[in-house]
Amino acid sequence: MSRLVIVSNRVPPPRERGQLAGGLAVALREALAGREAMWFGWSGSHAHAAATAPRQTRVGRISFATIDLPTADYEGYYRGFSNGMLWPLLHYRLGLAEFRREDLAAYRRVNEAFAAALRPLLRPDDLVWVQDYHLIPLGACLRRLGFAGRVGFFLHVPFPPQAIFGALPQGAALLADFDAYDVLGMQTADDAENINVMLAEAGHGVRAACFPIGIDPDSFAAEARTAAVGPEAERLRGSLAQRSLILGVDRLDYSKGIPLRFRGFAQLLKRFPEHRNRVTLLQIAPVSRGDVAQYRALRRELDELAGRINGEHAEFDWVPLRYLTQTVARTTLAGFQRVARIGLVTPLRDGMNLVAKEFVAAQDPADPGALVLSRFAGAARALEGAIVVNPYDPDEIAEALHIALTMPEAERRQRWERMWQAVRQHTAATWAKSFLAQLAAAAAELPAGAVQR
Ligand code: GDG
């Protein structure tokens, strides 16, 4: 079997390498198991000199290779172009995007530095799998350095239509970079359609296909079952005092629609007063990218909004909205998902949204909660049993919450059953397996005797 080479902005930190904990690591766990693999990316440290040689460590059959990056390049590449420009652009938020030519130059320099450090480590029959928007030019950089083996790319976030992508300065060059990949993966058919129209118009040969990412449903369900009778879940239940729990879990990111979600909850309390003092919204929103200006502004907005909603609606024995910006342990979260009567997932745009799938997996099949889900999350395509909302309309969110809170048990069970089937159909394992099968087949398509690129 060919060696698998994963390339992502960050590699799992040393303490997580033994059991592969973080998001992408969990998704790749099965693909990595039982084969030789290398994971390449940024170390998390800054270098003073320009390029550094990769540092390599091995855990079982996986070797981890990391490079340091000069501070200035990292700023322009990560904070600047990746998260200040591409992230908002790809989430349809042009108004939040900030373009600077120096950032784009740093983005390209870092991709070239990644390629230069990775190239000598590659073998001709490796399967190289590049992850996400930080590394779009990496495939083309590797080709320029003479690598002719198989390279695939997966975009974890949405891909917008031409009318939005067209606003990116030098966007044509970035689009051309996709042409270096043998397999190009998107989360949904809409994303694939958006990029394919542009690739065709620009005369590029590559076409994107859709590979919806998922979770490991059985292990998440098992974790939730255990954690739901653990001490944290017990404390949570005790603190609710029979009230229904509405749960939101998101990185503190403007793509997740948290302010409008809070307004939706406030509308519920205003328009459906029968729920006053009978529901609690717990929003867990660990701070993310706190060094980027738009994220700091969002945090201020939420601090103020949460304070205002509680000031207006709280009673002396009830605080309607609990809002946490710390990270909560994964197992604890799983238990909380099972305690919740409603999962509230209202991103304004989301590639997939794994929280929605985790909520479904965490439910008690005999008495499951209901999922209120934004139609603009990739997950909405598959989770037909959800109560689907337009997250831009707080009144619609309020109505959906009311429907969910009053939904008869039989309907909850029937909707949950459909969602559970979908969550089990597209898992982390099927995602990686189908992508890698296509990537492995890419070479086989070359005519016999053909010289690889
Ligand atoms: C990107 C795309 C796509 C959240 N808070 C805590 C915590 N989490 C975990 C969740 C979930 C993960 O983080 C978040 O995944 P999402 O998919 O919801 O969102 P992004 O982080 O934006 O991920 C997204 C994904 O990539 C995969 O392709 O679905 O569309 O934007 O697993 O449970 N985990 C812990 N503590 C927290 O406080 N332990």
CSV table of C-alpha atoms and ligand atoms in Angstrom, one decimal:
chain,number,residue,atom,x,y,z
A,1,MET,CA,0.0,0.0,0.0
A,2,SER,CA,1.3,3.5,-0.8
A,3,ARG,CA,2.4,5.7,2.0
A,4,LEU,CA,-0.1,8.4,3.0
A,5,VAL,CA,1.3,11.9,3.4
A,6,ILE,CA,-1.1,14.4,5.1
A,7,VAL,CA,-0.2,18.1,4.8
A,8,SER,CA,-2.1,20.6,7.0
A,9,ASN,CA,-1.3,24.0,8.5
A,10,ARG,CA,-0.8,22.4,11.9
A,11,VAL,CA,0.1,18.9,12.8
A,12,PRO,CA,-1.3,17.3,16.0
A,13,PRO,CA,0.8,18.6,19.0
A,14,PRO,CA,3.2,16.0,20.6
A,15,ARG,CA,0.9,15.2,23.5
A,16,GLU,CA,-2.0,14.2,21.1
A,17,ARG,CA,0.1,12.1,18.7
A,18,GLY,CA,-0.3,8.8,20.6
A,19,GLN,CA,-4.1,8.7,20.4
A,20,LEU,CA,-4.8,11.3,17.7
A,21,ALA,CA,-7.3,13.6,19.5
A,22,GLY,CA,-8.0,16.9,17.5
A,23,GLY,CA,-10.7,17.4,14.8
A,24,LEU,CA,-8.8,16.5,11.6
A,25,ALA,CA,-6.8,13.8,13.5
A,26,VAL,CA,-10.1,12.1,14.5
A,27,ALA,CA,-11.4,12.2,11.0
A,28,LEU,CA,-8.1,10.7,9.7
A,29,ARG,CA,-7.7,8.2,12.4
A,30,GLU,CA,-8.9,5.2,10.4
A,31,ALA,CA,-7.1,6.2,7.2
A,32,LEU,CA,-3.9,6.5,9.1
A,33,ALA,CA,-4.3,3.2,11.0
A,34,GLY,CA,-2.5,0.2,9.8
A,35,ARG,CA,-0.5,2.0,7.1
A,36,GLU,CA,2.7,3.9,6.8
A,37,ALA,CA,2.0,7.6,7.0
A,38,MET,CA,3.7,11.0,7.4
A,39,TRP,CA,2.0,14.1,8.7
A,40,PHE,CA,3.7,17.4,7.6
A,41,GLY,CA,2.9,20.9,8.7
A,42,TRP,CA,3.8,24.0,10.8
A,43,SER,CA,5.4,23.2,14.2
A,44,GLY,CA,3.6,26.0,16.0
A,45,SER,CA,7.0,27.7,16.6
A,46,HIS,CA,8.5,30.8,15.0
A,47,ALA,CA,12.0,30.8,13.4
A,48,HIS,CA,14.4,33.7,13.2
A,49,ALA,CA,16.0,32.6,9.9
A,50,ALA,CA,14.0,32.0,6.7
A,51,ALA,CA,13.6,28.3,6.0
A,52,THR,CA,14.4,25.6,8.5
A,53,ALA,CA,14.9,21.8,7.9
A,54,PRO,CA,11.9,19.7,9.0
A,55,ARG,CA,12.0,18.1,12.4
A,56,GLN,CA,10.9,14.5,12.4
A,57,THR,CA,9.6,12.3,15.1
A,58,ARG,CA,7.9,8.9,14.8
A,59,VAL,CA,5.0,7.4,16.7
A,60,GLY,CA,4.3,3.9,15.6
A,61,ARG,CA,3.9,3.9,11.8
A,62,ILE,CA,3.3,7.6,11.6
A,63,SER,CA,6.1,10.1,11.2
A,64,PHE,CA,5.5,13.7,12.1
A,65,ALA,CA,7.5,16.3,10.2
A,66,THR,CA,7.3,20.0,11.1
A,67,ILE,CA,8.9,23.2,10.2
A,68,ASP,CA,9.1,26.5,12.0
A,69,LEU,CA,8.1,29.7,10.2
A,70,PRO,CA,9.5,33.2,10.4
A,71,THR,CA,7.1,35.4,12.5
A,72,ALA,CA,6.5,38.0,9.7
A,73,ASP,CA,5.7,35.3,7.1
A,74,TYR,CA,3.4,33.5,9.5
A,75,GLU,CA,1.5,36.7,10.3
A,76,GLY,CA,0.9,37.5,6.6
A,77,TYR,CA,0.2,33.9,5.7
A,78,TYR,CA,-2.1,32.9,8.6
A,79,ARG,CA,-3.6,35.9,10.2
A,80,GLY,CA,-3.5,38.0,7.1
A,81,PHE,CA,-4.3,36.1,3.9
A,82,SER,CA,-5.7,32.8,5.3
A,83,ASN,CA,-7.9,34.1,8.1
A,84,GLY,CA,-8.2,37.8,7.2
A,85,MET,CA,-9.0,37.4,3.5
A,86,LEU,CA,-9.8,33.8,2.4
A,87,TRP,CA,-11.9,32.7,5.4
A,88,PRO,CA,-14.4,35.6,5.1
A,89,LEU,CA,-14.4,35.4,1.3
A,90,LEU,CA,-15.0,31.6,1.3
A,91,HIS,CA,-17.8,32.2,3.8
A,92,TYR,CA,-19.5,34.7,1.6
A,93,ARG,CA,-18.6,37.6,3.9
A,94,LEU,CA,-16.8,40.1,1.6
A,95,GLY,CA,-17.5,43.0,3.9
A,96,LEU,CA,-15.2,41.4,6.5
A,97,ALA,CA,-12.4,40.5,4.1
A,98,GLU,CA,-9.1,42.5,4.2
A,99,PHE,CA,-6.7,42.2,1.4
A,100,ARG,CA,-3.1,43.2,1.5
A,101,ARG,CA,-0.6,42.3,-1.2
A,102,GLU,CA,2.1,41.7,1.4
A,103,ASP,CA,-0.2,39.1,3.0
A,104,LEU,CA,-0.7,37.3,-0.3
A,105,ALA,CA,3.1,37.4,-0.9
A,106,ALA,CA,3.6,35.8,2.6
A,107,TYR,CA,1.0,33.2,1.8
A,108,ARG,CA,2.8,32.2,-1.3
A,109,ARG,CA,6.2,32.2,0.4
A,110,VAL,CA,5.0,29.9,3.2
A,111,ASN,CA,3.4,27.5,0.7
A,112,GLU,CA,6.7,27.5,-1.2
A,113,ALA,CA,8.6,26.9,2.1
A,114,PHE,CA,6.3,24.0,2.9
A,115,ALA,CA,6.9,22.5,-0.6
A,116,ALA,CA,10.7,23.0,-0.4
A,117,ALA,CA,10.9,21.3,3.0
A,118,LEU,CA,8.5,18.5,2.0
A,119,ARG,CA,9.8,17.7,-1.4
A,120,PRO,CA,13.0,15.8,-0.3
A,121,LEU,CA,10.9,13.7,2.0
A,122,LEU,CA,8.6,12.4,-0.7
A,123,ARG,CA,8.7,9.1,-2.6
A,124,PRO,CA,7.3,8.8,-6.1
A,125,ASP,CA,4.4,6.5,-5.1
A,126,ASP,CA,3.3,8.5,-2.0
A,127,LEU,CA,-0.3,9.6,-1.8
A,128,VAL,CA,-0.1,13.3,-0.8
A,129,TRP,CA,-3.3,14.8,0.7
A,130,VAL,CA,-3.3,18.5,1.3
A,131,GLN,CA,-5.8,19.9,3.7
A,132,ASP,CA,-7.7,23.2,3.5
A,133,TYR,CA,-7.5,26.8,2.4
A,134,HIS,CA,-4.2,27.7,4.0
A,135,LEU,CA,-2.4,25.5,1.4
A,136,ILE,CA,-4.2,25.9,-1.9
A,137,PRO,CA,-0.9,26.7,-3.9
A,138,LEU,CA,1.0,23.8,-2.3
A,139,GLY,CA,0.3,21.3,-5.1
A,140,ALA,CA,1.5,23.7,-7.8
A,141,CYS,CA,4.6,24.4,-5.7
A,142,LEU,CA,5.4,20.7,-5.4
A,143,ARG,CA,4.9,20.3,-9.2
A,144,ARG,CA,7.4,23.1,-9.9
A,145,LEU,CA,9.9,21.2,-7.7
A,146,GLY,CA,9.4,18.2,-9.9
A,147,PHE,CA,7.1,16.0,-7.9
A,148,ALA,CA,5.0,14.0,-10.3
A,149,GLY,CA,3.2,11.7,-7.9
A,150,ARG,CA,-0.4,11.8,-6.7
A,151,VAL,CA,-1.5,14.9,-4.9
A,152,GLY,CA,-5.1,15.6,-3.7
A,153,PHE,CA,-6.7,18.6,-2.0
A,154,PHE,CA,-9.7,18.8,0.3
A,155,LEU,CA,-11.4,22.1,1.2
A,156,HIS,CA,-13.1,22.0,4.6
A,157,VAL,CA,-14.9,25.3,4.1
A,158,PRO,CA,-17.5,26.4,1.5
A,159,PHE,CA,-16.6,27.5,-2.0
A,160,PRO,CA,-18.6,30.5,-3.1
A,161,PRO,CA,-20.0,31.3,-6.6
A,162,GLN,CA,-18.0,33.4,-9.1
A,163,ALA,CA,-19.8,36.6,-8.1
A,164,ILE,CA,-18.0,36.4,-4.7
A,165,PHE,CA,-14.8,34.6,-5.5
A,166,GLY,CA,-14.3,37.1,-8.4
A,167,ALA,CA,-13.7,39.8,-5.8
A,168,LEU,CA,-10.4,38.2,-4.7
A,169,PRO,CA,-7.5,40.2,-6.1
A,170,GLN,CA,-5.3,37.8,-8.2
A,171,GLY,CA,-8.0,35.2,-7.7
A,172,ALA,CA,-7.3,33.8,-11.2
A,173,ALA,CA,-3.9,32.7,-10.1
A,174,LEU,CA,-5.2,31.0,-7.0
A,175,LEU,CA,-7.9,29.2,-9.1
A,176,ALA,CA,-5.1,28.0,-11.5
A,177,ASP,CA,-3.3,26.5,-8.5
A,178,PHE,CA,-6.1,24.0,-8.1
A,179,ASP,CA,-5.2,22.5,-11.5
A,180,ALA,CA,-2.1,20.9,-10.0
A,181,TYR,CA,-4.2,18.4,-8.0
A,182,ASP,CA,-5.3,14.9,-9.2
A,183,VAL,CA,-8.3,14.9,-6.9
A,184,LEU,CA,-10.1,18.0,-5.7
A,185,GLY,CA,-12.6,17.5,-2.9
A,186,MET,CA,-15.4,19.8,-1.6
A,187,GLN,CA,-17.9,19.3,1.2
A,188,THR,CA,-21.1,19.6,-0.8
A,189,ALA,CA,-22.4,19.3,-4.4
A,190,ASP,CA,-23.1,23.1,-4.3
A,191,ASP,CA,-19.4,23.9,-3.5
A,192,ALA,CA,-18.2,21.5,-6.2
A,193,GLU,CA,-20.6,23.1,-8.7
A,194,ASN,CA,-19.4,26.6,-7.8
A,195,ILE,CA,-15.8,25.9,-8.3
A,196,ASN,CA,-16.3,23.7,-11.4
A,197,VAL,CA,-18.1,26.4,-13.3
A,198,MET,CA,-15.1,28.7,-12.7
A,199,LEU,CA,-12.5,26.0,-13.5
A,200,ALA,CA,-14.3,25.2,-16.8
A,201,GLU,CA,-14.6,28.9,-17.8
A,202,ALA,CA,-10.9,29.5,-17.1
A,203,GLY,CA,-10.0,26.4,-19.2
A,204,HIS,CA,-8.5,24.3,-16.3
A,205,GLY,CA,-8.8,20.6,-16.6
A,206,VAL,CA,-9.3,19.6,-13.0
A,207,ARG,CA,-12.9,19.1,-11.6
A,208,ALA,CA,-14.0,19.0,-8.0
A,209,ALA,CA,-16.1,16.2,-6.6
A,210,CYS,CA,-18.0,16.1,-3.3
A,211,PHE,CA,-16.8,14.2,-0.3
A,212,PRO,CA,-19.0,15.1,2.8
A,213,ILE,CA,-17.0,14.8,6.0
A,214,GLY,CA,-18.4,13.1,9.0
A,215,ILE,CA,-17.7,11.9,12.5
A,216,ASP,CA,-17.1,8.5,14.1
A,217,PRO,CA,-20.7,8.1,15.2
A,218,ASP,CA,-20.5,4.9,17.3
A,219,SER,CA,-17.6,6.1,19.4
A,220,PHE,CA,-19.2,9.6,19.9
A,221,ALA,CA,-22.5,7.9,20.9
A,222,ALA,CA,-20.6,5.7,23.4
A,223,GLU,CA,-18.8,8.6,24.8
A,224,ALA,CA,-22.0,10.5,25.2
A,225,ARG,CA,-23.7,7.6,27.0
A,226,THR,CA,-21.0,7.3,29.5
A,227,ALA,CA,-20.5,11.1,30.0
A,228,ALA,CA,-24.2,11.7,30.4
A,229,VAL,CA,-24.1,9.9,33.8
A,230,GLY,CA,-20.8,11.5,34.8
A,231,PRO,CA,-20.3,14.2,37.3
A,232,GLU,CA,-20.3,17.2,35.0
A,233,ALA,CA,-23.6,16.2,33.3
A,234,GLU,CA,-25.1,15.5,36.7
A,235,ARG,CA,-24.1,19.0,37.8
A,236,LEU,CA,-25.6,20.5,34.6
A,237,ARG,CA,-28.8,18.6,35.1
A,238,GLY,CA,-29.1,19.6,38.7
A,239,SER,CA,-28.5,23.3,37.8
A,240,LEU,CA,-31.3,23.2,35.2
A,241,ALA,CA,-33.9,22.2,37.8
A,242,GLN,CA,-36.2,20.5,35.2
A,243,ARG,CA,-35.9,23.2,32.6
A,244,SER,CA,-35.2,22.2,29.0
A,245,LEU,CA,-31.7,22.7,27.8
A,246,ILE,CA,-31.0,24.3,24.4
A,247,LEU,CA,-27.3,23.8,23.5
A,248,GLY,CA,-25.0,25.7,21.1
A,249,VAL,CA,-21.4,24.7,20.6
A,250,ASP,CA,-19.1,26.6,18.2
A,251,ARG,CA,-15.7,28.1,17.9
A,252,LEU,CA,-16.2,31.8,18.6
A,253,ASP,CA,-16.4,32.6,14.9
A,254,TYR,CA,-18.5,35.1,12.9
A,255,SER,CA,-19.4,32.4,10.4
A,256,LYS,CA,-21.3,30.6,13.1
A,257,GLY,CA,-24.1,33.1,13.5
A,258,ILE,CA,-24.0,33.4,17.2
A,259,PRO,CA,-25.3,37.0,17.6
A,260,LEU,CA,-28.4,36.2,15.5
A,261,ARG,CA,-28.9,33.0,17.4
A,262,PHE,CA,-28.9,34.9,20.7
A,263,ARG,CA,-31.5,37.3,19.2
A,264,GLY,CA,-33.5,34.3,18.1
A,265,PHE,CA,-33.5,33.0,21.6
A,266,ALA,CA,-34.6,36.4,22.9
A,267,GLN,CA,-37.4,36.4,20.4
A,268,LEU,CA,-38.5,33.0,21.7
A,269,LEU,CA,-38.8,34.5,25.2
A,270,LYS,CA,-40.7,37.5,24.0
A,271,ARG,CA,-43.1,35.9,21.5
A,272,PHE,CA,-43.7,32.5,23.3
A,273,PRO,CA,-43.8,33.5,27.0
A,274,GLU,CA,-44.9,30.0,28.0
A,275,HIS,CA,-41.2,29.1,27.8
A,276,ARG,CA,-40.1,31.8,30.2
A,277,ASN,CA,-38.3,30.2,33.2
A,278,ARG,CA,-38.7,26.8,31.5
A,279,VAL,CA,-35.7,26.8,29.1
A,280,THR,CA,-32.0,27.6,29.4
A,281,LEU,CA,-29.7,28.3,26.5
A,282,LEU,CA,-26.1,27.1,27.1
A,283,GLN,CA,-23.7,28.5,24.5
A,284,ILE,CA,-20.2,27.1,24.6
A,285,ALA,CA,-18.0,29.2,22.3
A,286,PRO,CA,-14.3,28.7,22.9
A,287,VAL,CA,-12.3,31.7,21.8
A,288,SER,CA,-10.6,31.2,18.4
A,289,ARG,CA,-8.3,33.4,16.4
A,290,GLY,CA,-8.4,36.0,19.2
A,291,ASP,CA,-5.6,37.9,17.6
A,292,VAL,CA,-7.7,38.8,14.5
A,293,ALA,CA,-9.6,42.1,14.8
A,294,GLN,CA,-12.9,40.8,13.5
A,295,TYR,CA,-12.9,38.1,16.2
A,296,ARG,CA,-12.2,40.5,19.0
A,297,ALA,CA,-15.1,42.6,17.7
A,298,LEU,CA,-17.4,39.6,17.7
A,299,ARG,CA,-16.4,38.8,21.3
A,300,ARG,CA,-17.3,42.3,22.4
A,301,GLU,CA,-20.6,42.1,20.6
A,302,LEU,CA,-21.5,38.8,22.2
A,303,ASP,CA,-20.5,40.0,25.7
A,304,GLU,CA,-22.8,42.9,25.4
A,305,LEU,CA,-25.7,41.0,23.8
A,306,ALA,CA,-25.6,38.2,26.4
A,307,GLY,CA,-25.6,40.8,29.2
A,308,ARG,CA,-28.5,42.7,27.6
A,309,ILE,CA,-30.6,39.6,27.0
A,310,ASN,CA,-30.1,38.3,30.6
A,311,GLY,CA,-30.7,41.8,32.0
A,312,GLU,CA,-33.9,42.0,30.2
A,313,HIS,CA,-35.3,38.5,30.7
A,314,ALA,CA,-33.7,37.0,33.8
A,315,GLU,CA,-35.8,36.4,36.9
A,316,PHE,CA,-34.4,36.2,40.4
A,317,ASP,CA,-34.2,32.4,40.2
A,318,TRP,CA,-33.4,32.0,36.4
A,319,VAL,CA,-30.7,33.2,34.1
A,320,PRO,CA,-31.9,32.4,30.5
A,321,LEU,CA,-28.6,32.5,28.7
A,322,ARG,CA,-25.3,30.9,29.9
A,323,TYR,CA,-22.4,31.9,27.8
A,324,LEU,CA,-18.9,30.3,28.1
A,325,THR,CA,-15.8,31.2,26.1
A,326,GLN,CA,-13.6,28.6,27.6
A,327,THR,CA,-13.0,25.2,26.0
A,328,VAL,CA,-14.9,22.3,27.4
A,329,ALA,CA,-13.4,18.8,27.4
A,330,ARG,CA,-14.7,16.7,24.5
A,331,THR,CA,-16.2,14.0,26.7
A,332,THR,CA,-18.0,16.6,28.8
A,333,LEU,CA,-19.4,18.1,25.7
A,334,ALA,CA,-20.7,14.8,24.5
A,335,GLY,CA,-22.5,14.3,27.8
A,336,PHE,CA,-24.0,17.8,27.6
A,337,GLN,CA,-25.3,17.1,24.0
A,338,ARG,CA,-27.2,14.1,25.4
A,339,VAL,CA,-28.7,16.2,28.3
A,340,ALA,CA,-29.8,18.8,25.8
A,341,ARG,CA,-33.4,18.8,24.6
A,342,ILE,CA,-32.5,21.0,21.5
A,343,GLY,CA,-29.2,21.3,19.5
A,344,LEU,CA,-29.1,24.8,18.1
A,345,VAL,CA,-26.7,25.1,15.1
A,346,THR,CA,-27.2,28.3,13.1
A,347,PRO,CA,-24.1,29.1,11.0
A,348,LEU,CA,-24.5,31.8,8.4
A,349,ARG,CA,-22.3,29.5,6.2
A,350,ASP,CA,-20.5,26.3,7.2
A,351,GLY,CA,-18.6,23.8,5.1
A,352,MET,CA,-20.2,20.9,6.9
A,353,ASN,CA,-20.6,21.5,10.7
A,354,LEU,CA,-19.6,18.5,12.7
A,355,VAL,CA,-21.4,19.7,15.9
A,356,ALA,CA,-24.8,19.0,14.2
A,357,LYS,CA,-23.7,15.4,13.5
A,358,GLU,CA,-22.3,15.0,17.0
A,359,PHE,CA,-25.5,16.2,18.5
A,360,VAL,CA,-27.4,13.5,16.6
A,361,ALA,CA,-24.9,10.8,17.6
A,362,ALA,CA,-25.2,11.9,21.3
A,363,GLN,CA,-29.0,11.5,21.7
A,364,ASP,CA,-30.8,8.8,23.6
A,365,PRO,CA,-32.7,6.8,20.9
A,366,ALA,CA,-35.6,6.3,23.2
A,367,ASP,CA,-36.1,10.0,23.9
A,368,PRO,CA,-34.0,12.0,21.5
A,369,GLY,CA,-33.7,15.8,21.4
A,370,ALA,CA,-34.5,17.9,18.3
A,371,LEU,CA,-32.0,19.6,16.0
A,372,VAL,CA,-32.5,23.2,14.8
A,373,LEU,CA,-30.2,23.6,11.9
A,374,SER,CA,-29.2,26.4,9.5
A,375,ARG,CA,-29.9,25.7,5.8
A,376,PHE,CA,-26.5,27.2,5.1
A,377,ALA,CA,-24.6,24.4,6.8
A,378,GLY,CA,-23.3,21.7,4.6
A,379,ALA,CA,-24.8,19.3,7.1
A,380,ALA,CA,-28.3,20.5,6.2
A,381,ARG,CA,-28.1,18.6,2.9
A,382,ALA,CA,-27.9,15.3,4.7
A,383,LEU,CA,-29.8,15.9,7.9
A,384,GLU,CA,-33.4,16.0,6.6
A,385,GLY,CA,-34.9,15.3,10.0
A,386,ALA,CA,-33.7,18.6,11.4
A,387,ILE,CA,-35.8,21.7,11.8
A,388,VAL,CA,-34.2,23.7,9.1
A,389,VAL,CA,-34.0,27.5,9.5
A,390,ASN,CA,-32.8,30.7,7.8
A,391,PRO,CA,-30.3,31.8,10.4
A,392,TYR,CA,-30.6,35.5,9.3
A,393,ASP,CA,-34.1,35.6,10.7
A,394,PRO,CA,-34.3,35.6,14.5
A,395,ASP,CA,-38.1,35.2,14.4
A,396,GLU,CA,-37.7,32.1,12.3
A,397,ILE,CA,-35.2,30.8,14.9
A,398,ALA,CA,-37.7,31.5,17.6
A,399,GLU,CA,-40.4,29.7,15.8
A,400,ALA,CA,-38.2,26.7,15.2
A,401,LEU,CA,-37.3,26.6,18.9
A,402,HIS,CA,-41.0,26.7,19.8
A,403,ILE,CA,-41.7,23.8,17.4
A,404,ALA,CA,-38.8,21.8,18.8
A,405,LEU,CA,-39.8,22.5,22.5
A,406,THR,CA,-43.3,21.3,21.9
A,407,MET,CA,-42.6,18.4,19.5
A,408,PRO,CA,-44.3,15.2,20.5
A,409,GLU,CA,-41.9,12.3,21.4
A,410,ALA,CA,-43.0,10.2,18.4
A,411,GLU,CA,-42.1,12.8,15.9
A,412,ARG,CA,-38.7,13.5,17.7
A,413,ARG,CA,-37.9,9.8,17.5
A,414,GLN,CA,-38.9,9.5,13.8
A,415,ARG,CA,-36.9,12.6,12.8
A,416,TRP,CA,-33.9,11.5,14.9
A,417,GLU,CA,-33.9,8.0,13.3
A,418,ARG,CA,-33.6,9.6,9.8
A,419,MET,CA,-30.7,11.8,11.0
A,420,TRP,CA,-28.9,9.0,12.7
A,421,GLN,CA,-29.0,6.9,9.4
A,422,ALA,CA,-27.5,9.9,7.6
A,423,VAL,CA,-24.8,10.4,10.2
A,424,ARG,CA,-23.9,6.7,10.0
A,425,GLN,CA,-23.8,6.8,6.2
A,426,HIS,CA,-21.2,9.6,5.8
A,427,THR,CA,-18.7,9.2,8.5
A,428,ALA,CA,-15.1,10.3,9.0
A,429,ALA,CA,-14.0,6.9,7.8
A,430,THR,CA,-16.1,6.9,4.6
A,431,TRP,CA,-14.9,10.4,3.9
A,432,ALA,CA,-11.2,9.5,4.0
A,433,LYS,CA,-11.7,6.1,2.4
A,434,SER,CA,-13.5,7.5,-0.6
A,435,PHE,CA,-11.1,10.4,-1.1
A,436,LEU,CA,-8.1,8.2,-0.9
A,437,ALA,CA,-9.6,5.5,-3.2
A,438,GLN,CA,-10.0,8.2,-5.9
A,439,LEU,CA,-6.5,9.5,-5.3
A,440,ALA,CA,-5.0,6.1,-5.5
A,441,ALA,CA,-6.8,5.5,-8.7
A,442,ALA,CA,-5.5,8.7,-10.3
A,443,ALA,CA,-2.2,7.1,-11.4
A,444,ALA,CA,-4.0,4.1,-12.8
A,445,GLU,CA,-5.7,6.4,-15.3
A,446,LEU,CA,-2.4,7.2,-17.0
A,447,PRO,CA,-2.0,5.1,-20.1
A,448,ALA,CA,0.5,2.3,-19.8
A,449,GLY,CA,4.0,3.4,-20.5
A,450,ALA,CA,3.1,7.1,-20.1
A,451,VAL,CA,5.7,9.3,-18.4
A,452,GLN,CA,4.2,10.9,-15.3
A,453,ARG,CA,4.0,14.6,-15.6
B,1,GDG,C1,-14.2,23.3,9.9
B,1,GDG,C2,-15.3,23.9,9.0
B,1,GDG,C3,-16.2,21.5,8.8
B,1,GDG,C4,-16.1,23.0,19.7
B,1,GDG,N1,-16.0,23.5,20.9
B,1,GDG,C5,-15.3,22.7,21.6
B,1,GDG,C6,-15.0,21.6,20.8
B,1,GDG,N2,-15.5,21.8,19.6
B,1,GDG,C7,-15.4,20.8,18.5
B,1,GDG,C8,-16.8,20.3,18.1
B,1,GDG,C9,-16.4,19.8,16.7
B,1,GDG,C10,-15.3,20.8,16.2
B,1,GDG,O1,-14.8,21.4,17.4
B,1,GDG,C11,-15.9,21.9,15.4
B,1,GDG,O2,-16.1,21.4,14.1
B,1,GDG,P1,-17.1,22.1,13.1
B,1,GDG,O3,-17.3,21.3,11.9
B,1,GDG,O4,-18.4,22.3,13.8
B,1,GDG,O5,-16.5,23.6,12.8
B,1,GDG,P2,-15.1,24.2,12.4
B,1,GDG,O6,-14.2,24.2,13.5
B,1,GDG,O7,-15.4,25.5,11.8
B,1,GDG,O8,-14.5,23.2,11.2
B,1,GDG,C12,-16.5,23.0,9.1
B,1,GDG,C13,-15.0,21.1,9.6
B,1,GDG,O9,-13.9,22.0,9.4
B,1,GDG,C14,-14.6,19.7,9.2
B,1,GDG,O10,-14.3,19.6,7.8
B,1,GDG,O11,-17.3,20.7,9.2
B,1,GDG,O12,-17.6,23.4,8.3
B,1,GDG,O13,-15.6,25.2,9.2
B,1,GDG,O14,-15.9,18.5,16.7
B,1,GDG,O15,-17.2,19.3,19.0
B,1,GDG,N3,-14.3,20.5,21.3
B,1,GDG,C15,-13.9,20.5,22.6
B,1,GDG,N4,-14.2,21.6,23.4
B,1,GDG,C16,-14.9,22.7,23.0
B,1,GDG,O16,-15.1,23.6,23.7
B,1,GDG,N5,-13.2,19.5,23.1
